[in-house]
PDB file of C-alpha atoms in Angstrom:
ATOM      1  CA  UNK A  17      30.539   2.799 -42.371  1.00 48.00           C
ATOM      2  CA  UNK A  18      30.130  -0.989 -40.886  1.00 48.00           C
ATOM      3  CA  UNK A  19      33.085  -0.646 -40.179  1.00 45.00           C
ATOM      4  CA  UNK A  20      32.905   2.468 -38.140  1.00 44.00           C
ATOM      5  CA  UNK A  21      30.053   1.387 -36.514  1.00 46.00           C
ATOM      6  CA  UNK A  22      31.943  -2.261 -34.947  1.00 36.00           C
ATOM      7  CA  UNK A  23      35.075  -0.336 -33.937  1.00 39.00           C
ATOM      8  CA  UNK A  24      32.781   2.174 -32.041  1.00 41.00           C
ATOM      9  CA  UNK A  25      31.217  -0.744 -30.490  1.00 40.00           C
ATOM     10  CA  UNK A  26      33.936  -2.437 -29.613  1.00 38.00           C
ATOM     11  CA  UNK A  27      35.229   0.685 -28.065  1.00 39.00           C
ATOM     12  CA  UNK A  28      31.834   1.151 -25.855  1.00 45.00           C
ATOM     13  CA  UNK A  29      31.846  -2.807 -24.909  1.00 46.00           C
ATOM     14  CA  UNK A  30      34.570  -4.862 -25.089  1.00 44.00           C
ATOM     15  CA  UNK A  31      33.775  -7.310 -23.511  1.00 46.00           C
ATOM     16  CA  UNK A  32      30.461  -8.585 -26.095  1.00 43.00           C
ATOM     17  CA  UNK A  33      31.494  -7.025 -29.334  1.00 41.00           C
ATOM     18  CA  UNK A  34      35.445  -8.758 -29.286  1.00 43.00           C
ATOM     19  CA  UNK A  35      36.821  -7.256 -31.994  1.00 48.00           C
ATOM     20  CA  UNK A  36      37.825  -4.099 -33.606  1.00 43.00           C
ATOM     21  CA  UNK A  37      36.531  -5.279 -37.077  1.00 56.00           C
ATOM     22  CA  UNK A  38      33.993  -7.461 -38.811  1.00 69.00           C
ATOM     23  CA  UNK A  39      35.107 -11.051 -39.534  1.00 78.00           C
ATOM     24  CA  UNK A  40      36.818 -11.608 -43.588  1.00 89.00           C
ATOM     25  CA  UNK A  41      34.807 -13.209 -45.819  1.00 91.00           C
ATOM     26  CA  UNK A  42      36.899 -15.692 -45.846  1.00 95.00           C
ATOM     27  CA  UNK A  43      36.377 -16.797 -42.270  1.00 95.00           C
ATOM     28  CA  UNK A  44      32.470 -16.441 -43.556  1.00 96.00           C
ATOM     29  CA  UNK A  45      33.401 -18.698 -46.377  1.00 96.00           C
ATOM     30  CA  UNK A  46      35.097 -21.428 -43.950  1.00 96.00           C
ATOM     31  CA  UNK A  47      32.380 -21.360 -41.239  1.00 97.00           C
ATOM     32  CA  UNK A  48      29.902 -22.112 -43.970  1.00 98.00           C
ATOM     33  CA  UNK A  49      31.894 -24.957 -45.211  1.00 97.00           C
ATOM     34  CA  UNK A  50      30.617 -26.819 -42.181  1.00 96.00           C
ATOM     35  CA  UNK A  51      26.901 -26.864 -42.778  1.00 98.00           C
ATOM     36  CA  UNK A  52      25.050 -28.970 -45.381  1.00 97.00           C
ATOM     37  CA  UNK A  53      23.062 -26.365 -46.523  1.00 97.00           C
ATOM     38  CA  UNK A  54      20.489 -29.177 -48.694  1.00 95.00           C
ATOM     39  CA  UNK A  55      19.648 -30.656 -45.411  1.00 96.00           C
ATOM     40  CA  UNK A  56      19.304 -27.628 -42.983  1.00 97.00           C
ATOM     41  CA  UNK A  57      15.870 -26.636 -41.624  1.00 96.00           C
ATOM     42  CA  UNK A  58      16.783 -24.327 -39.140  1.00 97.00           C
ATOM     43  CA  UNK A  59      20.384 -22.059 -38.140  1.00 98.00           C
ATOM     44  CA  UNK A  60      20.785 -20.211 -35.363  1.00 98.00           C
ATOM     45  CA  UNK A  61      23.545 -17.161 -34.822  1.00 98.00           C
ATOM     46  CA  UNK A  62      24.359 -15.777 -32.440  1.00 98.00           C
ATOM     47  CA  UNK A  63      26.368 -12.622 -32.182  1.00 95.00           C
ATOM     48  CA  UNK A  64      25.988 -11.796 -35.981  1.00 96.00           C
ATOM     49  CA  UNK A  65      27.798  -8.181 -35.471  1.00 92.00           C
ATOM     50  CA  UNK A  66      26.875  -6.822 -39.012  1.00 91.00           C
ATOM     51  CA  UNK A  67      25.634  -9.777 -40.641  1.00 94.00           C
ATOM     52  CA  UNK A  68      29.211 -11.273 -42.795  1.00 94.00           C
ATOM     53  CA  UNK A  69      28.384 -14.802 -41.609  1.00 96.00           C
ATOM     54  CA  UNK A  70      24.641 -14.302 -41.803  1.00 97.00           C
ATOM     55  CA  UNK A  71      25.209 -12.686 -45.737  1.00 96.00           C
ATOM     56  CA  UNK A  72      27.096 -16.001 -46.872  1.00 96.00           C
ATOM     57  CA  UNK A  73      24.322 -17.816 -45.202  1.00 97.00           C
ATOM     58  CA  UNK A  74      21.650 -16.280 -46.941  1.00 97.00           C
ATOM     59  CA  UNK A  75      23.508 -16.914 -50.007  1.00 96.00           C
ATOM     60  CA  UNK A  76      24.258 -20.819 -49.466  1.00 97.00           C
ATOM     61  CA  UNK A  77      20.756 -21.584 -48.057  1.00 96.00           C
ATOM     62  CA  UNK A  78      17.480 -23.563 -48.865  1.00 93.00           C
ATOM     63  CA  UNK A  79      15.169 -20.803 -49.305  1.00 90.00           C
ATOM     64  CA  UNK A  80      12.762 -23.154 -46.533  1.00 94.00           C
ATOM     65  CA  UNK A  81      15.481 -22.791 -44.112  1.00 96.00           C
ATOM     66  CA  UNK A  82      14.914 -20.728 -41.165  1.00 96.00           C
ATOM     67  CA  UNK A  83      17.570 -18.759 -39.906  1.00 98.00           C
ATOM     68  CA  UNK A  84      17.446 -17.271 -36.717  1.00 98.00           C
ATOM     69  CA  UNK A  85      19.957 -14.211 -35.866  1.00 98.00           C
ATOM     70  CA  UNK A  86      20.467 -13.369 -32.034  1.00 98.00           C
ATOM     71  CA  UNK A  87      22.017 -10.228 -31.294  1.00 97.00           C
ATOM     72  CA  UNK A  88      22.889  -8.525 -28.241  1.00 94.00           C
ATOM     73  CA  UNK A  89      24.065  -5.720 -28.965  1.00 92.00           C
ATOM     74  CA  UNK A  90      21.311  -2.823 -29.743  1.00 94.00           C
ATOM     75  CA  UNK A  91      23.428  -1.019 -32.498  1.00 92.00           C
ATOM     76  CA  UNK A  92      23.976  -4.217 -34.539  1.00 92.00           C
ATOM     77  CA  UNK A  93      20.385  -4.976 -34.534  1.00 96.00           C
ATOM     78  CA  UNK A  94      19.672  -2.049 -36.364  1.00 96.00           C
ATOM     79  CA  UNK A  95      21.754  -2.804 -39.205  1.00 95.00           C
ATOM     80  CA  UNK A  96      21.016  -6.278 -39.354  1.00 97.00           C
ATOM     81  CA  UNK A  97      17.065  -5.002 -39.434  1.00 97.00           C
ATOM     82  CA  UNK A  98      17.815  -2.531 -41.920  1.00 97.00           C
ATOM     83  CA  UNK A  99      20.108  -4.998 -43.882  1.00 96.00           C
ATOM     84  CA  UNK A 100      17.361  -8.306 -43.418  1.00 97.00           C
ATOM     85  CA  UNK A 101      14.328  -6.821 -42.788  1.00 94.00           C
ATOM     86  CA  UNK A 102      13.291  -8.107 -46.747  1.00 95.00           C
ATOM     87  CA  UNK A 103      14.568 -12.187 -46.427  1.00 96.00           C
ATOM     88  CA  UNK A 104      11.942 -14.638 -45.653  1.00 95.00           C
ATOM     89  CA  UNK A 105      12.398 -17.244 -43.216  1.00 96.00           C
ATOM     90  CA  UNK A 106      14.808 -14.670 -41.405  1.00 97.00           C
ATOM     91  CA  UNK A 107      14.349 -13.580 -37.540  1.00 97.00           C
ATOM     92  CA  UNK A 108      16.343 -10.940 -35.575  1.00 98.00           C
ATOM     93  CA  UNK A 109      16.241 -11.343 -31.983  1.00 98.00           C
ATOM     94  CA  UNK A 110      17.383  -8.467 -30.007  1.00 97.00           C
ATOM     95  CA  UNK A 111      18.521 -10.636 -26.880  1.00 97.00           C
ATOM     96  CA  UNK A 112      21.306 -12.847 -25.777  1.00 96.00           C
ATOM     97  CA  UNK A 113      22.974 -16.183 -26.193  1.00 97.00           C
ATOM     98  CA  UNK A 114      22.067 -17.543 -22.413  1.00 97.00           C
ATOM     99  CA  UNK A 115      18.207 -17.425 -23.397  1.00 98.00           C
ATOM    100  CA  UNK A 116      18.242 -19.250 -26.555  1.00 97.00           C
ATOM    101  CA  UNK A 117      15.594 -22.202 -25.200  1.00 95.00           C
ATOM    102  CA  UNK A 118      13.346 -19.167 -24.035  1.00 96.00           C
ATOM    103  CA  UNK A 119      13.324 -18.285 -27.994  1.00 96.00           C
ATOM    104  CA  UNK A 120      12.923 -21.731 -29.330  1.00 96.00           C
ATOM    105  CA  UNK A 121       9.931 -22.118 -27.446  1.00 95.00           C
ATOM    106  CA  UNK A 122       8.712 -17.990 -28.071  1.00 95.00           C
ATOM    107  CA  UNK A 123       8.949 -18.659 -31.509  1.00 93.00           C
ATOM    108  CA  UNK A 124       7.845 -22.366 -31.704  1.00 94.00           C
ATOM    109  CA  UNK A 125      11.299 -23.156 -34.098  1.00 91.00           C
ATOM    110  CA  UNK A 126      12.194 -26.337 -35.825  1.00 80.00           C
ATOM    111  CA  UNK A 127      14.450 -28.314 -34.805  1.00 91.00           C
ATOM    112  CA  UNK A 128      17.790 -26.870 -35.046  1.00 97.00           C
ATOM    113  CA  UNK A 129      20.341 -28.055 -36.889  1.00 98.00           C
ATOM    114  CA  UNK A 130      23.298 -25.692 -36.854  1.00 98.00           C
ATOM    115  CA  UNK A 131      24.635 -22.984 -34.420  1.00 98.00           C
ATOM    116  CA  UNK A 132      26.885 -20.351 -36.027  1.00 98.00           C
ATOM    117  CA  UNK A 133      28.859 -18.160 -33.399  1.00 97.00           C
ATOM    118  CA  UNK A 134      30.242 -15.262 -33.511  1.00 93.00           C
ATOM    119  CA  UNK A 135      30.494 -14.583 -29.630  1.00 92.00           C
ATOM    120  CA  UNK A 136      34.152 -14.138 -27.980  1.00 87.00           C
ATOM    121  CA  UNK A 137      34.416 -17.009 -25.556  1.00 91.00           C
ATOM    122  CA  UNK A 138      37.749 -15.678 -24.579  1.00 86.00           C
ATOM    123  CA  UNK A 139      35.848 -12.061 -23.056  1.00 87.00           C
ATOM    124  CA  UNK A 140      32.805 -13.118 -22.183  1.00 90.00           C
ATOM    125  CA  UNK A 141      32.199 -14.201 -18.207  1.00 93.00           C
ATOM    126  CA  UNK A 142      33.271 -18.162 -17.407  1.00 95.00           C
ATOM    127  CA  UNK A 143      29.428 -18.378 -15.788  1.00 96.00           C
ATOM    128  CA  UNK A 144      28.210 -17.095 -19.470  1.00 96.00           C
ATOM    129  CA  UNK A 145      30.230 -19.559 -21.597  1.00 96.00           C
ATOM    130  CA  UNK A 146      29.211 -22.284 -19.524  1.00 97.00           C
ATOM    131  CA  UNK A 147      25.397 -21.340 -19.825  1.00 98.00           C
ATOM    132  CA  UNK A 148      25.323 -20.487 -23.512  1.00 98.00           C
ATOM    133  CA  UNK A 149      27.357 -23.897 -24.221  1.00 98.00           C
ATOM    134  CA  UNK A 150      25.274 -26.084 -22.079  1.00 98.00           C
ATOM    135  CA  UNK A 151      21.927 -24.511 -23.748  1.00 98.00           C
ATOM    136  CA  UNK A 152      23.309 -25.289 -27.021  1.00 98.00           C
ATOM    137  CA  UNK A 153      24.248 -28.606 -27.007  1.00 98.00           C
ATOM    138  CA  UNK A 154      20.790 -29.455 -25.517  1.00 97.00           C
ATOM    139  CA  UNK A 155      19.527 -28.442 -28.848  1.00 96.00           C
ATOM    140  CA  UNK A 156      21.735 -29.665 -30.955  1.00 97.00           C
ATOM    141  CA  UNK A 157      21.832 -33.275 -29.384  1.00 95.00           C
ATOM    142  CA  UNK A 158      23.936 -35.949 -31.170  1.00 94.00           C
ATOM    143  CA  UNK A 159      22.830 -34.583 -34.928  1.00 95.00           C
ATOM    144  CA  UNK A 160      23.540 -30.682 -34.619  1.00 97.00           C
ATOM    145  CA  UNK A 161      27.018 -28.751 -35.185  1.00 98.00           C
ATOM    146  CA  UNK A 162      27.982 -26.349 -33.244  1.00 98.00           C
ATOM    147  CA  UNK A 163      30.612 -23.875 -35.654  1.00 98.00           C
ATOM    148  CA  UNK A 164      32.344 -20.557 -33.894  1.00 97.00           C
ATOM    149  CA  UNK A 165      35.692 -19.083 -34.402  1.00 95.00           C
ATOM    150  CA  UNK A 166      38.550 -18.119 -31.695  1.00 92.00           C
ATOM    151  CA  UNK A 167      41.625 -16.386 -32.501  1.00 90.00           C
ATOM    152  CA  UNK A 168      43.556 -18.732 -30.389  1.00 91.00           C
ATOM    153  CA  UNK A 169      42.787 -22.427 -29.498  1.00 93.00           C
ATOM    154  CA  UNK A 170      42.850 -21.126 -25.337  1.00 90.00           C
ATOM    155  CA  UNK A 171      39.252 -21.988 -25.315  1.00 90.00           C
ATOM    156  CA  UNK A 172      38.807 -25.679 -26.987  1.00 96.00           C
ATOM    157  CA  UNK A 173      39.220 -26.858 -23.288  1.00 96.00           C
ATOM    158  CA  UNK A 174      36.147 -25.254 -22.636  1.00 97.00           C
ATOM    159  CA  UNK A 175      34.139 -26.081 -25.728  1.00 97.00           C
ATOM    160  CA  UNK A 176      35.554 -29.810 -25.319  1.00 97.00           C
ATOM    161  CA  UNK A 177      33.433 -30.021 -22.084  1.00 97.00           C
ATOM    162  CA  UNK A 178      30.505 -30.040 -24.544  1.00 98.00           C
ATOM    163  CA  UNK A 179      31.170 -31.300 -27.810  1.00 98.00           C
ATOM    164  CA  UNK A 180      32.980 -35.027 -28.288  1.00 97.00           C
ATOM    165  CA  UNK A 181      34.140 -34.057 -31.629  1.00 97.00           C
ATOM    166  CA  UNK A 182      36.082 -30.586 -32.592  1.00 97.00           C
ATOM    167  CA  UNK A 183      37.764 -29.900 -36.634  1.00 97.00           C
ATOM    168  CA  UNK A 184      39.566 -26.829 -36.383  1.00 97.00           C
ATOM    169  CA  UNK A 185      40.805 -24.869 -39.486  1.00 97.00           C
ATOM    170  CA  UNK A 186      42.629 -22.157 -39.635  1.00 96.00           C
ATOM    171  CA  UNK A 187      41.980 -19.056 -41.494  1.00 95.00           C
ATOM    172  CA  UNK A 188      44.851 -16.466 -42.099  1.00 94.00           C
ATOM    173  CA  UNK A 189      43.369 -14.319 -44.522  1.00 93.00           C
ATOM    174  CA  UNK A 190      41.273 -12.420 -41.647  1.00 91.00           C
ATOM    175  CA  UNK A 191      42.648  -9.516 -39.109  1.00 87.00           C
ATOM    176  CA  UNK A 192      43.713 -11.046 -37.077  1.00 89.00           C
ATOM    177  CA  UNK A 193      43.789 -14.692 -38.050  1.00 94.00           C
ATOM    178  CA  UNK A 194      41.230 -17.089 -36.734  1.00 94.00           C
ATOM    179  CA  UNK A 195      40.868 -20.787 -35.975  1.00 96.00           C
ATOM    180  CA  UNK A 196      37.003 -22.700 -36.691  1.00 97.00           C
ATOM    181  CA  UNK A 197      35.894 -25.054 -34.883  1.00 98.00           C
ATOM    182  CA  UNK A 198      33.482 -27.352 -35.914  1.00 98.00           C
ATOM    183  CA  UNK A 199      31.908 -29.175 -33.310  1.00 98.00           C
ATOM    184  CA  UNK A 200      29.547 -32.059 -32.621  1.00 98.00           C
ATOM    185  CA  UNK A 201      28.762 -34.780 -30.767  1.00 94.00           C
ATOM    186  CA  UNK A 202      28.134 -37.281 -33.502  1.00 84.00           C
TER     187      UNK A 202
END
């Protein structure tokens, strides 16, 4: 039925869903494989679609961590309310990306120490990449990570403007295939 539910969305907007299916669990698996999850106080996400990142998250996590999910798409805040609604230290923002210092200050968050994306840089307006990577490496500062995945390497150019530092691995067990990036400015 998730699955359903993200093609449908895709099909209705393109341009913020970005794919026709949720990400593998694999691709889960090696976005996680960035964060030291002893040490984390507080993850963001944004664009958690149906919640495969957030799941392995949950999973890997202190249970003091907070983990914040930002979602702009109505549909997939449902399901991620439905699916979440029972995990402490979790929040589900209906909102986007561009306004993540608005929420940090709403909701008075820790500092933040990792940024999981699911967003598709390669879709979403130049103006809005810019923005949303700015904002985010403004919290992150020089001890944060910034992880996303692109199915091409067309956008490190853009991501390089912000983060010194880029590992990318490459996942092929994922339709289609995907490339993580693990930035920082350390």
């Amino acid at each position: 039925m998730k699955s359903f539910t993200f093609l449908f969305q895709y099909f209705l907007k393109p341009r913020t869903v970005g794919a026709i299916l949720p990400s593998s669990s694999k691709l889960a698996e090696k976005m996680m494989d960035c964060i030291d999850f002893q040490t984390a106080k507080c993850i963001l996400e944004y664009g958690p679609g149906t919640g495969v990142f957030t799941d392995k998250m949950l999973e890997k996590r202190n249970e003091h961590t907070v983990v914040v999910l930002i979602e702009y798409n109505k549909e997939f805040c449902k399901i991620l309310n439905d699916k979440f609604k029972d995990k402490k230290n979790v929040m589900i923002i209906n909102g986007s990306a561009e306004d993540i210092d608005s929420y940090v200050n709403q909701y008075n968050l820790p500092r933040v120490d990792y940024i999981v994306s699911g967003l598709p840089f390669a879709s979403l307006p130049e103006n809005v990449s810019h923005t949303i990577l700015l904002k985010t490496k403004k919290l992150l500062g020089d001890s944060g990570k910034f992880i996303t995945f692109q199915y091409t390497q067309f956008k490190k150019g853009l991501i390089s403007q912000y983060f010194r530092k880029i590992d990318i691995k490459w996942e092929y067990r994922n339709i289609p295939p995907a490339y993580v990036f693990c930035c920082s400015n350390a």
